[in-house]
Amino acid sequence: MTRTDTTLTVEQRRSWDERGFFRVAGFAPRATCDAMLARVTDVVRDPALAEELGVKVVAESNKAGDPIAADRPEDGVSKVFKLHRDPVFADFAHSAPVVDTVAELIGPDIDVFLSQFIFKTPGAWGQPWHQDSFYFPFEPARPVVGVWLAVTEATLTNGCLHVLPASHDEPVHTHVPDRRPGANYGYFEIVDHDMATSEPVLMEPGDLLVFDSHLMHCSTDNESDGIRAAMVYHYAAAGTVDHTEEYFPTINDWVPARRDGRPVPPQPRSA
Ligand SMILES: O=C(O)CCC(=O)C(=O)O
Protein backbone atom coordinates (compact mmCIF):
# COMPACT_ATOMS: atom_id res chain seq x y z
CA MET A 1 0.00 0.00 0.00
CA THR A 2 2.93 2.32 0.57
CA ARG A 3 6.58 2.56 -0.33
CA THR A 4 8.74 -0.05 1.32
CA ASP A 5 12.08 1.77 1.59
CA THR A 6 11.99 3.35 5.04
CA THR A 7 15.62 4.05 5.86
CA LEU A 8 16.03 7.79 5.66
CA THR A 9 18.14 9.04 2.81
CA VAL A 10 21.06 11.31 3.60
CA GLU A 11 19.05 14.20 2.19
CA GLN A 12 15.98 13.39 4.30
CA ARG A 13 18.09 13.14 7.46
CA ARG A 14 19.80 16.42 6.69
CA SER A 15 16.50 18.14 6.01
CA TRP A 16 15.07 16.73 9.25
CA ASP A 17 18.02 17.88 11.33
CA GLU A 18 18.48 21.28 9.71
CA ARG A 19 14.98 22.24 8.56
CA GLY A 20 12.62 20.17 10.76
CA PHE A 21 10.81 18.31 7.99
CA PHE A 22 11.15 16.32 4.80
CA ARG A 23 8.82 15.42 1.95
CA VAL A 24 8.52 11.96 0.38
CA ALA A 25 7.10 12.11 -3.14
CA GLY A 26 4.82 9.26 -4.15
CA PHE A 27 4.73 7.68 -0.67
CA ALA A 28 1.22 6.21 -1.03
CA PRO A 29 -0.64 5.12 -4.13
CA ARG A 30 -3.60 7.09 -5.39
CA ALA A 31 -5.89 4.18 -4.41
CA THR A 32 -5.02 4.72 -0.72
CA CYS A 33 -5.91 8.41 -0.98
CA ASP A 34 -9.17 7.66 -2.79
CA ALA A 35 -10.12 5.00 -0.20
CA MET A 36 -9.54 7.47 2.64
CA LEU A 37 -11.64 10.18 1.02
CA ALA A 38 -14.44 7.70 0.25
CA ARG A 39 -14.44 6.31 3.79
CA VAL A 40 -14.43 9.65 5.61
CA THR A 41 -17.21 10.86 3.31
CA ASP A 42 -19.26 7.81 4.30
CA VAL A 43 -18.57 8.59 7.96
CA VAL A 44 -19.78 12.20 7.82
CA ARG A 45 -22.85 11.18 5.82
CA ASP A 46 -23.84 8.62 8.48
CA PRO A 47 -24.10 10.06 12.01
CA ALA A 48 -24.72 6.57 13.45
CA LEU A 49 -21.45 5.34 11.91
CA ALA A 50 -19.61 8.42 13.17
CA GLU A 51 -20.91 7.75 16.67
CA GLU A 52 -20.06 4.05 16.49
CA LEU A 53 -16.49 4.90 15.49
CA GLY A 54 -16.20 7.58 18.19
CA VAL A 55 -14.91 10.21 15.77
CA LYS A 56 -15.21 13.97 16.29
CA VAL A 57 -16.64 15.87 13.31
CA VAL A 58 -15.85 19.61 13.28
CA ALA A 59 -17.75 22.12 11.16
CA GLU A 60 -16.03 24.59 8.81
CA SER A 61 -16.80 27.98 10.39
CA ASN A 62 -16.16 29.98 7.23
CA LYS A 63 -19.10 28.20 5.59
CA ALA A 64 -21.45 28.50 8.56
CA GLY A 65 -23.88 30.70 6.62
CA ASP A 66 -23.66 28.77 3.36
CA PRO A 67 -26.38 26.44 2.16
CA ILE A 68 -25.01 22.88 2.44
CA ALA A 69 -26.81 20.22 0.41
CA ALA A 70 -28.39 17.61 2.69
CA ASP A 71 -26.76 14.79 0.73
CA ARG A 72 -23.31 16.47 0.87
CA PRO A 73 -22.70 17.28 4.56
CA GLU A 74 -18.96 16.98 3.94
CA ASP A 75 -19.07 20.36 2.17
CA GLY A 76 -19.59 21.98 5.58
CA VAL A 77 -16.99 19.93 7.48
CA SER A 78 -13.54 21.19 8.40
CA LYS A 79 -11.96 18.15 10.07
CA VAL A 80 -12.76 14.66 11.34
CA PHE A 81 -10.65 13.58 14.34
CA LYS A 82 -9.98 10.15 15.89
CA LEU A 83 -10.11 8.04 12.75
CA HIS A 84 -7.05 5.94 13.44
CA ARG A 85 -8.90 2.90 14.78
CA ASP A 86 -10.99 2.62 11.62
CA PRO A 87 -9.43 -0.01 9.35
CA VAL A 88 -8.96 2.25 6.30
CA PHE A 89 -7.00 4.77 8.38
CA ALA A 90 -5.44 2.28 10.79
CA ASP A 91 -3.91 0.23 7.98
CA PHE A 92 -1.92 3.27 6.91
CA ALA A 93 -1.08 4.40 10.46
CA HIS A 94 0.31 0.96 11.39
CA SER A 95 1.96 0.13 8.06
CA ALA A 96 5.67 -0.69 8.13
CA PRO A 97 6.69 2.14 5.76
CA VAL A 98 5.05 4.70 8.04
CA VAL A 99 6.00 3.37 11.48
CA ASP A 100 9.54 2.41 10.46
CA THR A 101 10.12 5.90 9.07
CA VAL A 102 8.74 7.55 12.21
CA ALA A 103 10.73 5.18 14.44
CA GLU A 104 13.94 6.51 12.88
CA LEU A 105 12.99 9.92 14.28
CA ILE A 106 11.53 8.98 17.68
CA GLY A 107 12.87 5.60 18.72
CA PRO A 108 11.87 1.98 18.27
CA ASP A 109 8.60 1.89 20.27
CA ILE A 110 5.98 4.39 19.16
CA ASP A 111 2.26 5.10 19.56
CA VAL A 112 -0.07 6.90 17.19
CA PHE A 113 -2.12 9.24 19.38
CA LEU A 114 -3.91 11.67 17.06
CA SER A 115 -5.44 11.57 13.62
CA GLN A 116 -7.36 14.10 11.59
CA PHE A 117 -8.81 14.19 8.12
CA ILE A 118 -8.87 17.73 6.75
CA PHE A 119 -11.47 18.31 4.04
CA LYS A 120 -10.56 21.91 3.08
CA THR A 121 -13.44 22.25 0.64
CA PRO A 122 -13.74 25.38 -1.53
CA GLY A 123 -14.04 28.46 0.69
CA ALA A 124 -12.64 26.73 3.79
CA TRP A 125 -10.26 28.64 6.03
CA GLY A 126 -6.60 27.80 6.33
CA GLN A 127 -5.05 27.11 9.72
CA PRO A 128 -2.91 29.99 11.03
CA TRP A 129 0.78 29.76 12.01
CA HIS A 130 1.26 27.33 14.88
CA GLN A 131 3.47 24.63 16.35
CA ASP A 132 1.74 21.33 17.00
CA SER A 133 3.50 20.95 20.37
CA PHE A 134 1.35 23.84 21.60
CA TYR A 135 -1.44 21.24 21.68
CA PHE A 136 0.67 18.48 23.28
CA PRO A 137 1.44 18.90 27.03
CA PHE A 138 3.41 15.67 27.21
CA GLU A 139 6.22 14.17 29.29
CA PRO A 140 8.63 13.93 27.62
CA ALA A 141 7.50 16.88 25.48
CA ARG A 142 9.33 15.62 22.40
CA PRO A 143 10.09 14.15 19.99
CA VAL A 144 6.62 14.19 18.48
CA VAL A 145 6.32 13.59 14.74
CA GLY A 146 3.51 14.53 12.37
CA VAL A 147 2.91 12.85 9.03
CA TRP A 148 0.73 14.76 6.57
CA LEU A 149 -0.52 12.72 3.62
CA ALA A 150 -1.75 14.66 0.61
CA VAL A 151 -5.07 13.03 -0.32
CA THR A 152 -5.53 15.49 -3.18
CA GLU A 153 -3.02 17.86 -4.70
CA ALA A 154 -2.07 20.82 -2.50
CA THR A 155 -1.42 24.07 -4.37
CA LEU A 156 -0.99 27.77 -3.68
CA THR A 157 -4.61 28.28 -4.73
CA ASN A 158 -6.30 25.48 -2.83
CA GLY A 159 -4.55 26.06 0.51
CA CYS A 160 -1.29 24.11 0.71
CA LEU A 161 0.82 24.05 3.85
CA HIS A 162 3.56 26.63 4.40
CA VAL A 163 6.48 25.83 6.70
CA LEU A 164 9.16 27.94 8.34
CA PRO A 165 12.38 25.95 7.82
CA ALA A 166 14.54 25.54 10.94
CA SER A 167 11.79 26.77 13.28
CA HIS A 168 11.81 23.31 14.92
CA ASP A 169 14.71 24.71 16.95
CA GLU A 170 12.40 27.32 18.50
CA PRO A 171 10.73 26.74 21.86
CA VAL A 172 6.94 26.57 21.80
CA HIS A 173 5.83 30.16 21.34
CA THR A 174 2.80 31.86 22.82
CA HIS A 175 -0.30 31.05 20.75
CA VAL A 176 -3.29 33.40 20.75
CA PRO A 177 -6.77 32.46 19.54
CA ASP A 178 -7.13 32.77 15.76
CA ARG A 179 -8.13 36.44 15.36
CA ARG A 180 -10.76 35.83 12.69
CA PRO A 181 -14.24 36.18 14.20
CA GLY A 182 -15.83 32.74 14.67
CA ALA A 183 -12.61 30.91 13.77
CA ASN A 184 -12.49 27.15 13.45
CA TYR A 185 -12.36 24.83 16.45
CA GLY A 186 -8.90 24.66 17.97
CA TYR A 187 -7.29 27.33 15.77
CA PHE A 188 -4.59 29.33 17.59
CA GLU A 189 -1.81 31.40 16.10
CA ILE A 190 1.73 32.60 16.68
CA VAL A 191 2.01 36.38 16.36
CA ASP A 192 5.49 36.99 17.84
CA HIS A 193 7.73 35.52 15.15
CA ASP A 194 8.95 36.58 11.70
CA MET A 195 7.68 34.13 9.07
CA ALA A 196 9.31 35.93 6.12
CA THR A 197 11.48 32.95 5.15
CA SER A 198 8.57 30.50 4.99
CA GLU A 199 8.13 28.12 2.05
CA PRO A 200 5.01 26.61 0.48
CA VAL A 201 4.85 22.82 0.38
CA LEU A 202 3.33 21.83 -2.94
CA MET A 203 2.12 18.24 -2.95
CA GLU A 204 0.68 15.66 -5.31
CA PRO A 205 -1.80 13.04 -4.06
CA GLY A 206 0.16 10.38 -2.18
CA ASP A 207 3.07 12.66 -1.20
CA LEU A 208 3.95 12.67 2.50
CA LEU A 209 5.30 15.49 4.65
CA VAL A 210 7.06 14.32 7.82
CA PHE A 211 7.53 17.15 10.32
CA ASP A 212 8.73 17.96 13.82
CA SER A 213 6.06 19.10 16.29
CA HIS A 214 7.98 22.35 16.95
CA LEU A 215 8.03 23.26 13.24
CA MET A 216 6.04 26.44 12.62
CA HIS A 217 3.54 25.88 9.84
CA CYS A 218 0.23 27.14 8.54
CA SER A 219 -2.07 26.68 5.60
CA THR A 220 -3.94 29.21 3.50
CA ASP A 221 -7.62 29.42 2.60
CA ASN A 222 -8.96 27.29 -0.22
CA GLU A 223 -9.60 29.80 -2.99
CA SER A 224 -10.05 27.16 -5.69
CA ASP A 225 -13.22 25.39 -6.75
CA GLY A 226 -11.97 21.95 -5.71
CA ILE A 227 -11.25 20.10 -2.46
CA ARG A 228 -7.77 20.11 -0.86
CA ALA A 229 -7.86 17.08 1.42
CA ALA A 230 -5.17 15.68 3.72
CA MET A 231 -4.88 12.97 6.36
CA VAL A 232 -2.63 13.78 9.32
CA TYR A 233 -1.33 11.45 12.05
CA HIS A 234 0.86 12.21 15.08
CA TYR A 235 3.24 9.82 16.81
CA ALA A 236 5.19 9.89 20.08
CA ALA A 237 7.28 7.48 22.12
CA ALA A 238 5.50 4.64 23.89
CA GLY A 239 5.09 5.48 27.56
CA THR A 240 4.67 9.21 26.99
CA VAL A 241 2.53 10.80 29.73
CA ASP A 242 -0.29 12.89 28.26
CA HIS A 243 -1.48 15.82 30.43
CA THR A 244 -3.96 17.20 27.88
CA GLU A 245 -7.04 16.53 30.04
CA GLU A 246 -5.66 18.93 32.64
CA TYR A 247 -6.04 21.78 30.13
CA PHE A 248 -8.87 20.93 27.71
CA PRO A 249 -10.97 17.90 26.67
CA THR A 250 -8.67 15.58 24.78
CA ILE A 251 -9.13 14.19 21.32
CA ASN A 252 -6.02 12.04 21.71
CA ASP A 253 -6.33 8.25 21.60
CA TRP A 254 -3.05 6.43 22.27
CA VAL A 255 -2.60 3.25 20.25
CA PRO A 256 0.61 1.17 20.08
CA ALA A 257 1.94 1.36 16.52
CA ARG A 258 5.40 -0.24 16.74
CA ARG A 259 7.06 -2.54 19.27
CA ASP A 260 10.09 -4.86 19.18
CA GLY A 261 11.15 -3.55 15.78
CA ARG A 262 7.85 -4.40 14.13
CA PRO A 263 4.54 -2.69 13.37
CA VAL A 264 1.79 -3.50 15.88
CA PRO A 265 -1.29 -4.58 13.91
CA PRO A 266 -4.30 -2.24 14.16
CA GLN A 267 -6.52 -2.81 17.20
CA PRO A 268 -10.29 -2.44 17.15
CA ARG A 269 -11.74 0.42 19.17
CA SER A 270 -13.06 -1.84 21.90
CA ALA A 271 -9.63 -3.42 22.55
O1 LIG B 1 -3.66 20.95 6.37
C1 LIG B 1 -3.92 22.03 6.87
O2 LIG B 1 -4.62 22.85 6.27
C2 LIG B 1 -3.38 22.39 8.23
C3 LIG B 1 -2.83 21.21 8.93
C4 LIG B 1 -2.00 21.55 10.09
O3 LIG B 1 -1.60 22.64 10.29
C5 LIG B 1 -1.66 20.51 11.04
O4 LIG B 1 -1.98 19.35 10.81
O5 LIG B 1 -1.04 20.82 12.09
Tab-separated table of C-alpha atoms and ligand atoms in Angstrom:
chain	number	residue	atom	x	y	z
A	1	MET	CA	0.000	0.000	0.000
A	2	THR	CA	2.933	2.324	0.566
A	3	ARG	CA	6.583	2.557	-0.330
A	4	THR	CA	8.741	-0.053	1.324
A	5	ASP	CA	12.080	1.774	1.591
A	6	THR	CA	11.993	3.353	5.040
A	7	THR	CA	15.616	4.048	5.864
A	8	LEU	CA	16.035	7.786	5.661
A	9	THR	CA	18.144	9.037	2.812
A	10	VAL	CA	21.063	11.309	3.603
A	11	GLU	CA	19.051	14.196	2.191
A	12	GLN	CA	15.982	13.392	4.300
A	13	ARG	CA	18.086	13.143	7.458
A	14	ARG	CA	19.800	16.417	6.693
A	15	SER	CA	16.502	18.139	6.005
A	16	TRP	CA	15.068	16.727	9.248
A	17	ASP	CA	18.015	17.879	11.325
A	18	GLU	CA	18.482	21.278	9.706
A	19	ARG	CA	14.981	22.236	8.564
A	20	GLY	CA	12.625	20.170	10.756
A	21	PHE	CA	10.808	18.311	7.987
A	22	PHE	CA	11.151	16.317	4.799
A	23	ARG	CA	8.823	15.417	1.953
A	24	VAL	CA	8.520	11.964	0.376
A	25	ALA	CA	7.100	12.114	-3.138
A	26	GLY	CA	4.815	9.255	-4.149
A	27	PHE	CA	4.729	7.681	-0.674
A	28	ALA	CA	1.224	6.209	-1.032
A	29	PRO	CA	-0.641	5.118	-4.135
A	30	ARG	CA	-3.603	7.085	-5.386
A	31	ALA	CA	-5.889	4.185	-4.407
A	32	THR	CA	-5.023	4.721	-0.723
A	33	CYS	CA	-5.912	8.413	-0.976
A	34	ASP	CA	-9.166	7.658	-2.786
A	35	ALA	CA	-10.116	5.002	-0.203
A	36	MET	CA	-9.537	7.468	2.645
A	37	LEU	CA	-11.644	10.176	1.020
A	38	ALA	CA	-14.443	7.701	0.255
A	39	ARG	CA	-14.439	6.307	3.791
A	40	VAL	CA	-14.426	9.647	5.610
A	41	THR	CA	-17.207	10.860	3.310
A	42	ASP	CA	-19.259	7.806	4.303
A	43	VAL	CA	-18.570	8.587	7.958
A	44	VAL	CA	-19.776	12.203	7.819
A	45	ARG	CA	-22.849	11.183	5.819
A	46	ASP	CA	-23.839	8.620	8.475
A	47	PRO	CA	-24.098	10.057	12.013
A	48	ALA	CA	-24.719	6.571	13.447
A	49	LEU	CA	-21.451	5.341	11.906
A	50	ALA	CA	-19.612	8.423	13.167
A	51	GLU	CA	-20.915	7.747	16.667
A	52	GLU	CA	-20.060	4.047	16.492
A	53	LEU	CA	-16.492	4.901	15.486
A	54	GLY	CA	-16.195	7.580	18.189
A	55	VAL	CA	-14.909	10.208	15.772
A	56	LYS	CA	-15.212	13.975	16.291
A	57	VAL	CA	-16.644	15.869	13.312
A	58	VAL	CA	-15.846	19.610	13.281
A	59	ALA	CA	-17.754	22.125	11.163
A	60	GLU	CA	-16.035	24.590	8.814
A	61	SER	CA	-16.802	27.979	10.389
A	62	ASN	CA	-16.160	29.978	7.229
A	63	LYS	CA	-19.097	28.198	5.592
A	64	ALA	CA	-21.447	28.499	8.564
A	65	GLY	CA	-23.876	30.697	6.616
A	66	ASP	CA	-23.656	28.771	3.363
A	67	PRO	CA	-26.381	26.438	2.155
A	68	ILE	CA	-25.005	22.884	2.437
A	69	ALA	CA	-26.810	20.217	0.410
A	70	ALA	CA	-28.390	17.609	2.694
A	71	ASP	CA	-26.759	14.789	0.733
A	72	ARG	CA	-23.307	16.465	0.874
A	73	PRO	CA	-22.697	17.279	4.558
A	74	GLU	CA	-18.959	16.975	3.940
A	75	ASP	CA	-19.073	20.360	2.171
A	76	GLY	CA	-19.587	21.978	5.584
A	77	VAL	CA	-16.992	19.929	7.484
A	78	SER	CA	-13.538	21.187	8.401
A	79	LYS	CA	-11.962	18.150	10.070
A	80	VAL	CA	-12.760	14.661	11.337
A	81	PHE	CA	-10.649	13.576	14.337
A	82	LYS	CA	-9.975	10.147	15.894
A	83	LEU	CA	-10.109	8.043	12.750
A	84	HIS	CA	-7.050	5.942	13.444
A	85	ARG	CA	-8.903	2.895	14.776
A	86	ASP	CA	-10.992	2.617	11.624
A	87	PRO	CA	-9.425	-0.010	9.347
A	88	VAL	CA	-8.960	2.246	6.301
A	89	PHE	CA	-7.004	4.765	8.377
A	90	ALA	CA	-5.444	2.280	10.791
A	91	ASP	CA	-3.913	0.233	7.979
A	92	PHE	CA	-1.918	3.267	6.913
A	93	ALA	CA	-1.083	4.403	10.457
A	94	HIS	CA	0.309	0.964	11.387
A	95	SER	CA	1.963	0.134	8.059
A	96	ALA	CA	5.667	-0.691	8.126
A	97	PRO	CA	6.687	2.138	5.765
A	98	VAL	CA	5.047	4.698	8.045
A	99	VAL	CA	6.003	3.372	11.478
A	100	ASP	CA	9.535	2.411	10.458
A	101	THR	CA	10.119	5.904	9.069
A	102	VAL	CA	8.742	7.546	12.207
A	103	ALA	CA	10.732	5.177	14.444
A	104	GLU	CA	13.937	6.511	12.885
A	105	LEU	CA	12.990	9.921	14.276
A	106	ILE	CA	11.533	8.982	17.677
A	107	GLY	CA	12.872	5.600	18.722
A	108	PRO	CA	11.869	1.982	18.273
A	109	ASP	CA	8.600	1.894	20.265
A	110	ILE	CA	5.979	4.392	19.157
A	111	ASP	CA	2.257	5.104	19.564
A	112	VAL	CA	-0.065	6.897	17.192
A	113	PHE	CA	-2.121	9.235	19.379
A	114	LEU	CA	-3.910	11.672	17.058
A	115	SER	CA	-5.439	11.570	13.620
A	116	GLN	CA	-7.361	14.104	11.589
A	117	PHE	CA	-8.811	14.186	8.122
A	118	ILE	CA	-8.874	17.733	6.752
A	119	PHE	CA	-11.473	18.312	4.036
A	120	LYS	CA	-10.556	21.907	3.080
A	121	THR	CA	-13.439	22.247	0.645
A	122	PRO	CA	-13.742	25.383	-1.535
A	123	GLY	CA	-14.039	28.464	0.690
A	124	ALA	CA	-12.635	26.731	3.792
A	125	TRP	CA	-10.259	28.643	6.026
A	126	GLY	CA	-6.599	27.799	6.327
A	127	GLN	CA	-5.045	27.112	9.721
A	128	PRO	CA	-2.908	29.990	11.032
A	129	TRP	CA	0.784	29.765	12.005
A	130	HIS	CA	1.265	27.327	14.878
A	131	GLN	CA	3.471	24.629	16.354
A	132	ASP	CA	1.742	21.325	17.005
A	133	SER	CA	3.502	20.953	20.368
A	134	PHE	CA	1.349	23.841	21.605
A	135	TYR	CA	-1.443	21.239	21.684
A	136	PHE	CA	0.672	18.484	23.279
A	137	PRO	CA	1.439	18.898	27.025
A	138	PHE	CA	3.409	15.666	27.208
A	139	GLU	CA	6.222	14.173	29.289
A	140	PRO	CA	8.628	13.932	27.618
A	141	ALA	CA	7.501	16.881	25.483
A	142	ARG	CA	9.328	15.624	22.396
A	143	PRO	CA	10.086	14.151	19.990
A	144	VAL	CA	6.624	14.185	18.477
A	145	VAL	CA	6.319	13.593	14.744
A	146	GLY	CA	3.507	14.529	12.373
A	147	VAL	CA	2.909	12.847	9.035
A	148	TRP	CA	0.734	14.760	6.566
A	149	LEU	CA	-0.517	12.718	3.619
A	150	ALA	CA	-1.753	14.662	0.612
A	151	VAL	CA	-5.071	13.027	-0.319
A	152	THR	CA	-5.528	15.487	-3.182
A	153	GLU	CA	-3.024	17.861	-4.696
A	154	ALA	CA	-2.068	20.822	-2.497
A	155	THR	CA	-1.416	24.067	-4.368
A	156	LEU	CA	-0.991	27.774	-3.684
A	157	THR	CA	-4.608	28.283	-4.726
A	158	ASN	CA	-6.298	25.478	-2.828
A	159	GLY	CA	-4.546	26.056	0.509
A	160	CYS	CA	-1.294	24.110	0.714
A	161	LEU	CA	0.820	24.047	3.846
A	162	HIS	CA	3.558	26.631	4.404
A	163	VAL	CA	6.475	25.834	6.698
A	164	LEU	CA	9.160	27.935	8.337
A	165	PRO	CA	12.379	25.949	7.822
A	166	ALA	CA	14.544	25.537	10.945
A	167	SER	CA	11.790	26.769	13.285
A	168	HIS	CA	11.809	23.307	14.924
A	169	ASP	CA	14.708	24.707	16.954
A	170	GLU	CA	12.399	27.317	18.501
A	171	PRO	CA	10.732	26.737	21.855
A	172	VAL	CA	6.942	26.566	21.805
A	173	HIS	CA	5.829	30.164	21.339
A	174	THR	CA	2.801	31.859	22.825
A	175	HIS	CA	-0.295	31.048	20.753
A	176	VAL	CA	-3.288	33.396	20.753
A	177	PRO	CA	-6.772	32.459	19.537
A	178	ASP	CA	-7.132	32.771	15.757
A	179	ARG	CA	-8.128	36.442	15.358
A	180	ARG	CA	-10.759	35.832	12.685
A	181	PRO	CA	-14.244	36.176	14.202
A	182	GLY	CA	-15.830	32.739	14.667
A	183	ALA	CA	-12.613	30.912	13.766
A	184	ASN	CA	-12.490	27.148	13.449
A	185	TYR	CA	-12.359	24.825	16.454
A	186	GLY	CA	-8.896	24.663	17.965
A	187	TYR	CA	-7.289	27.325	15.773
A	188	PHE	CA	-4.589	29.328	17.585
A	189	GLU	CA	-1.805	31.396	16.098
A	190	ILE	CA	1.728	32.596	16.678
A	191	VAL	CA	2.008	36.379	16.362
A	192	ASP	CA	5.488	36.986	17.837
A	193	HIS	CA	7.729	35.517	15.148
A	194	ASP	CA	8.952	36.577	11.698
A	195	MET	CA	7.679	34.130	9.072
A	196	ALA	CA	9.309	35.935	6.119
A	197	THR	CA	11.475	32.954	5.147
A	198	SER	CA	8.569	30.495	4.990
A	199	GLU	CA	8.131	28.118	2.050
A	200	PRO	CA	5.006	26.614	0.483
A	201	VAL	CA	4.847	22.821	0.384
A	202	LEU	CA	3.326	21.833	-2.937
A	203	MET	CA	2.118	18.242	-2.946
A	204	GLU	CA	0.682	15.660	-5.306
A	205	PRO	CA	-1.797	13.039	-4.062
A	206	GLY	CA	0.163	10.384	-2.175
A	207	ASP	CA	3.066	12.659	-1.205
A	208	LEU	CA	3.946	12.675	2.496
A	209	LEU	CA	5.303	15.492	4.654
A	210	VAL	CA	7.063	14.318	7.816
A	211	PHE	CA	7.531	17.149	10.316
A	212	ASP	CA	8.733	17.958	13.817
A	213	SER	CA	6.056	19.104	16.289
A	214	HIS	CA	7.977	22.346	16.946
A	215	LEU	CA	8.034	23.262	13.241
A	216	MET	CA	6.043	26.442	12.622
A	217	HIS	CA	3.544	25.885	9.839
A	218	CYS	CA	0.225	27.141	8.541
A	219	SER	CA	-2.067	26.680	5.598
A	220	THR	CA	-3.940	29.210	3.504
A	221	ASP	CA	-7.622	29.424	2.596
A	222	ASN	CA	-8.957	27.294	-0.223
A	223	GLU	CA	-9.595	29.804	-2.993
A	224	SER	CA	-10.047	27.162	-5.685
A	225	ASP	CA	-13.223	25.394	-6.749
A	226	GLY	CA	-11.972	21.946	-5.709
A	227	ILE	CA	-11.255	20.103	-2.465
A	228	ARG	CA	-7.773	20.106	-0.858
A	229	ALA	CA	-7.858	17.079	1.417
A	230	ALA	CA	-5.167	15.676	3.719
A	231	MET	CA	-4.883	12.969	6.361
A	232	VAL	CA	-2.628	13.784	9.321
A	233	TYR	CA	-1.327	11.454	12.053
A	234	HIS	CA	0.858	12.209	15.076
A	235	TYR	CA	3.244	9.816	16.814
A	236	ALA	CA	5.191	9.893	20.080
A	237	ALA	CA	7.277	7.482	22.117
A	238	ALA	CA	5.497	4.638	23.889
A	239	GLY	CA	5.090	5.480	27.562
A	240	THR	CA	4.669	9.213	26.985
A	241	VAL	CA	2.534	10.801	29.730
A	242	ASP	CA	-0.287	12.894	28.258
A	243	HIS	CA	-1.481	15.823	30.431
A	244	THR	CA	-3.956	17.203	27.876
A	245	GLU	CA	-7.038	16.533	30.036
A	246	GLU	CA	-5.659	18.934	32.641
A	247	TYR	CA	-6.040	21.777	30.126
A	248	PHE	CA	-8.869	20.927	27.714
A	249	PRO	CA	-10.968	17.900	26.672
A	250	THR	CA	-8.667	15.578	24.785
A	251	ILE	CA	-9.132	14.186	21.324
A	252	ASN	CA	-6.024	12.044	21.712
A	253	ASP	CA	-6.331	8.251	21.599
A	254	TRP	CA	-3.049	6.426	22.271
A	255	VAL	CA	-2.598	3.250	20.252
A	256	PRO	CA	0.609	1.172	20.079
A	257	ALA	CA	1.944	1.362	16.523
A	258	ARG	CA	5.404	-0.236	16.741
A	259	ARG	CA	7.062	-2.538	19.269
A	260	ASP	CA	10.088	-4.864	19.182
A	261	GLY	CA	11.146	-3.552	15.781
A	262	ARG	CA	7.846	-4.399	14.127
A	263	PRO	CA	4.537	-2.694	13.375
A	264	VAL	CA	1.790	-3.502	15.882
A	265	PRO	CA	-1.293	-4.581	13.908
A	266	PRO	CA	-4.297	-2.240	14.158
A	267	GLN	CA	-6.516	-2.812	17.195
A	268	PRO	CA	-10.294	-2.444	17.154
A	269	ARG	CA	-11.740	0.423	19.169
A	270	SER	CA	-13.055	-1.845	21.903
A	271	ALA	CA	-9.631	-3.423	22.551
B	1	LIG	O1	-3.656	20.949	6.373
B	1	LIG	C1	-3.923	22.035	6.871
B	1	LIG	O2	-4.616	22.847	6.271
B	1	LIG	C2	-3.384	22.391	8.229
B	1	LIG	C3	-2.834	21.210	8.931
B	1	LIG	C4	-2.003	21.552	10.094
B	1	LIG	O3	-1.598	22.643	10.289
B	1	LIG	C5	-1.660	20.507	11.042
B	1	LIG	O4	-1.983	19.353	10.808
B	1	LIG	O5	-1.041	20.821	12.095
